[in-house]
Tab-separated table of C-alpha atoms in Angstrom:
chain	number	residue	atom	x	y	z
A	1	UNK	CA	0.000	0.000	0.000
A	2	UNK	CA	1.376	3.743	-0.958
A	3	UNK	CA	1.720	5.534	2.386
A	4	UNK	CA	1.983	9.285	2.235
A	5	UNK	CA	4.047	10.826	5.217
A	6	UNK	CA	4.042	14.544	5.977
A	7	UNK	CA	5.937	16.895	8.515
A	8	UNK	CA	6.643	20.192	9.102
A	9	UNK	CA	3.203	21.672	10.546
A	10	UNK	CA	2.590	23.465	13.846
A	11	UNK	CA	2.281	26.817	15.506
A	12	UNK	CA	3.441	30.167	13.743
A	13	UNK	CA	2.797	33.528	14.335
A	14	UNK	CA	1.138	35.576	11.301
A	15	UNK	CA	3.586	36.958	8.814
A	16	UNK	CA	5.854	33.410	9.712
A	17	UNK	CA	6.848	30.686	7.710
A	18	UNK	CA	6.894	27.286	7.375
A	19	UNK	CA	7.618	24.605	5.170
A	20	UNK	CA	6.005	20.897	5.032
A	21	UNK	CA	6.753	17.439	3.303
A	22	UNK	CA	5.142	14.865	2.059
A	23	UNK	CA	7.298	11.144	1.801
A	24	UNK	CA	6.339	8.500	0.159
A	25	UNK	CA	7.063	6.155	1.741
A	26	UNK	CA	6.725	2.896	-0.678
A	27	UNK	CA	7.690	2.540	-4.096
A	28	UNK	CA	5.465	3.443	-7.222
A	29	UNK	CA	5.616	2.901	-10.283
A	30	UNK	CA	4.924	6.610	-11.804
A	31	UNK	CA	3.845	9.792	-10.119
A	32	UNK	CA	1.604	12.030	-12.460
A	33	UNK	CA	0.646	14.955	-10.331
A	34	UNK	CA	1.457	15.844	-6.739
A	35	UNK	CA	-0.435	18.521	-4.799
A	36	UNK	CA	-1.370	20.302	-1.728
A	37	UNK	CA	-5.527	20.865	-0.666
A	38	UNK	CA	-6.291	21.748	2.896
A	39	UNK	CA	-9.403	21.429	5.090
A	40	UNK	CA	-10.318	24.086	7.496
A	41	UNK	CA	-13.370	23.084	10.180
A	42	UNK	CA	-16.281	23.831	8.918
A	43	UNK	CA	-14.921	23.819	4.920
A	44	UNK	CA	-15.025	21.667	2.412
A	45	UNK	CA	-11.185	20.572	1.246
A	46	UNK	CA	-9.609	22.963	-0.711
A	47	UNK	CA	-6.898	22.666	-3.742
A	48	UNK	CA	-3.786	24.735	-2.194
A	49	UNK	CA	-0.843	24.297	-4.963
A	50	UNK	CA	0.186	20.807	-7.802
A	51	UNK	CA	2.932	20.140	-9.512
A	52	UNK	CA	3.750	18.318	-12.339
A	53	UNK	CA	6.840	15.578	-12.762
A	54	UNK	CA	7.654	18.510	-15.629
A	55	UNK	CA	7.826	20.892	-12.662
A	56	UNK	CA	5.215	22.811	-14.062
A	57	UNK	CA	2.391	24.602	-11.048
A	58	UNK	CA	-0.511	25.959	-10.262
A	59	UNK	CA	-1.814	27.882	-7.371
A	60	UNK	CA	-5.058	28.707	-5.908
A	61	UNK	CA	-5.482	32.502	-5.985
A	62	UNK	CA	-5.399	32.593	-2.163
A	63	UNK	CA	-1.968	31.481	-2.049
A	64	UNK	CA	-0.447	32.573	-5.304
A	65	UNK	CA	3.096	34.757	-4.539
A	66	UNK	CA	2.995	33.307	-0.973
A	67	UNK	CA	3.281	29.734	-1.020
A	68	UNK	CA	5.835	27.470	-3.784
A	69	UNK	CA	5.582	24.129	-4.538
A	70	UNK	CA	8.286	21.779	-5.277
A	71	UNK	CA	8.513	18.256	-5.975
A	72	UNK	CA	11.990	15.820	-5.600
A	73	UNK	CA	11.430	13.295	-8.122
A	74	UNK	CA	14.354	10.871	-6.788
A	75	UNK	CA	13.014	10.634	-3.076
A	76	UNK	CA	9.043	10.580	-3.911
A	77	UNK	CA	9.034	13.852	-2.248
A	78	UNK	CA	6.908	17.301	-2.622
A	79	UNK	CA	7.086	20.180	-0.674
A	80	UNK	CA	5.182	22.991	0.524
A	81	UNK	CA	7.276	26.401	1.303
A	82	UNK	CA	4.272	28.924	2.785
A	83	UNK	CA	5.477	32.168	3.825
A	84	UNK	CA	3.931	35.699	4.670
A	85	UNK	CA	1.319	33.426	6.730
A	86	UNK	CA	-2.099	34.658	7.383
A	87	UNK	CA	-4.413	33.264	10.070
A	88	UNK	CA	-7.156	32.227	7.113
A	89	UNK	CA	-4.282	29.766	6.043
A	90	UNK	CA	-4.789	27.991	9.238
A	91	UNK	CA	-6.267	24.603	8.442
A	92	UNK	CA	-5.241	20.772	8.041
A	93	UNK	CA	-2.886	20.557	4.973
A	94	UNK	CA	-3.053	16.994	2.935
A	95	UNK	CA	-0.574	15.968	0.080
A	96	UNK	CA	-2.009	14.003	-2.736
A	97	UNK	CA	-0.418	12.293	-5.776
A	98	UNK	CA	-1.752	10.581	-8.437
A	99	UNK	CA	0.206	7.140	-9.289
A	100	UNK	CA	0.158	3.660	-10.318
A	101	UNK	CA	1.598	1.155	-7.994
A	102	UNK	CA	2.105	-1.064	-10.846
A	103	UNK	CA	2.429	-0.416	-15.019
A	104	UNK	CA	-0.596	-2.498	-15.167
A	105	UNK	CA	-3.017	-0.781	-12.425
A	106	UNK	CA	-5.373	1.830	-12.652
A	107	UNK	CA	-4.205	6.212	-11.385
A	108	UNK	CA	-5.099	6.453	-8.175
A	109	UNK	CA	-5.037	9.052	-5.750
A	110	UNK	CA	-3.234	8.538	-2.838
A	111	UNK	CA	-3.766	10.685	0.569
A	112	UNK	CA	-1.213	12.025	3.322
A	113	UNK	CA	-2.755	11.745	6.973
A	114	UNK	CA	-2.620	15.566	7.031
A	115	UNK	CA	-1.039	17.964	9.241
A	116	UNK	CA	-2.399	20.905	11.343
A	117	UNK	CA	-1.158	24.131	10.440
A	118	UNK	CA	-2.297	27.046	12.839
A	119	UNK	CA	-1.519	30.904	12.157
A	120	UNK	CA	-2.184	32.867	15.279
A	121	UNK	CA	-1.266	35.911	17.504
């Protein structure tokens, strides 16, 4: 089974910055898209930031100048760099990439156990 770790959430002060990771942490057999979506309480999950194995990204509007994705294609890895933090940022971030496991199975999304990322005073 893929398994999606992530790090780097916690506690920062508006205006702060921090920067989180998503491992996987079993082998796949290709990696289409990677991306960032986040879930604040009460909201529905959100699309933060992809990227593509090209390097190519997108950004929601919300986070566009602030936040920059990046991807390590070697170690499985993307990234999340999000600075000039605002308290509406605060929320539960997820990775998600889109794989096969095998040449012969279907794309599948695959989900990070998300971590909390708070923005307050």
């Amino acid at each position: 089974q893929v398994q999606l770790v992530e790090s780097g959430g916690g506690l920062v002060q508006p205006g702060g910055s921090l920067r989180l990771s998503c491992a996987a942490s079993e082998w796949i057999f290709n990696i289409y898209h990677m991306g960032w979506y986040r879930q604040a309480p009460g909201k529905q999950r959100e699309l933060v930031a992809t990227i593509t194995t090209a390097g190519s990204t997108n950004y929601s509007d919300s986070v566009k100048g602030r936040f920059t994705i990046s991807r390590d294609n070697a170690k499985n890895t993307v990234y999340l760099q999000m600075s000039s933090l605002k308290p509406e940022d605060t929320a539960v971030y997820y990775c998600k990439v889109r794989a096969r496991v095998r040449p012969t199975a279907a794309q599948l999304d695959y989900w990070g156990q998300g971590t909390q990322v708070t923005v307050s005073s």
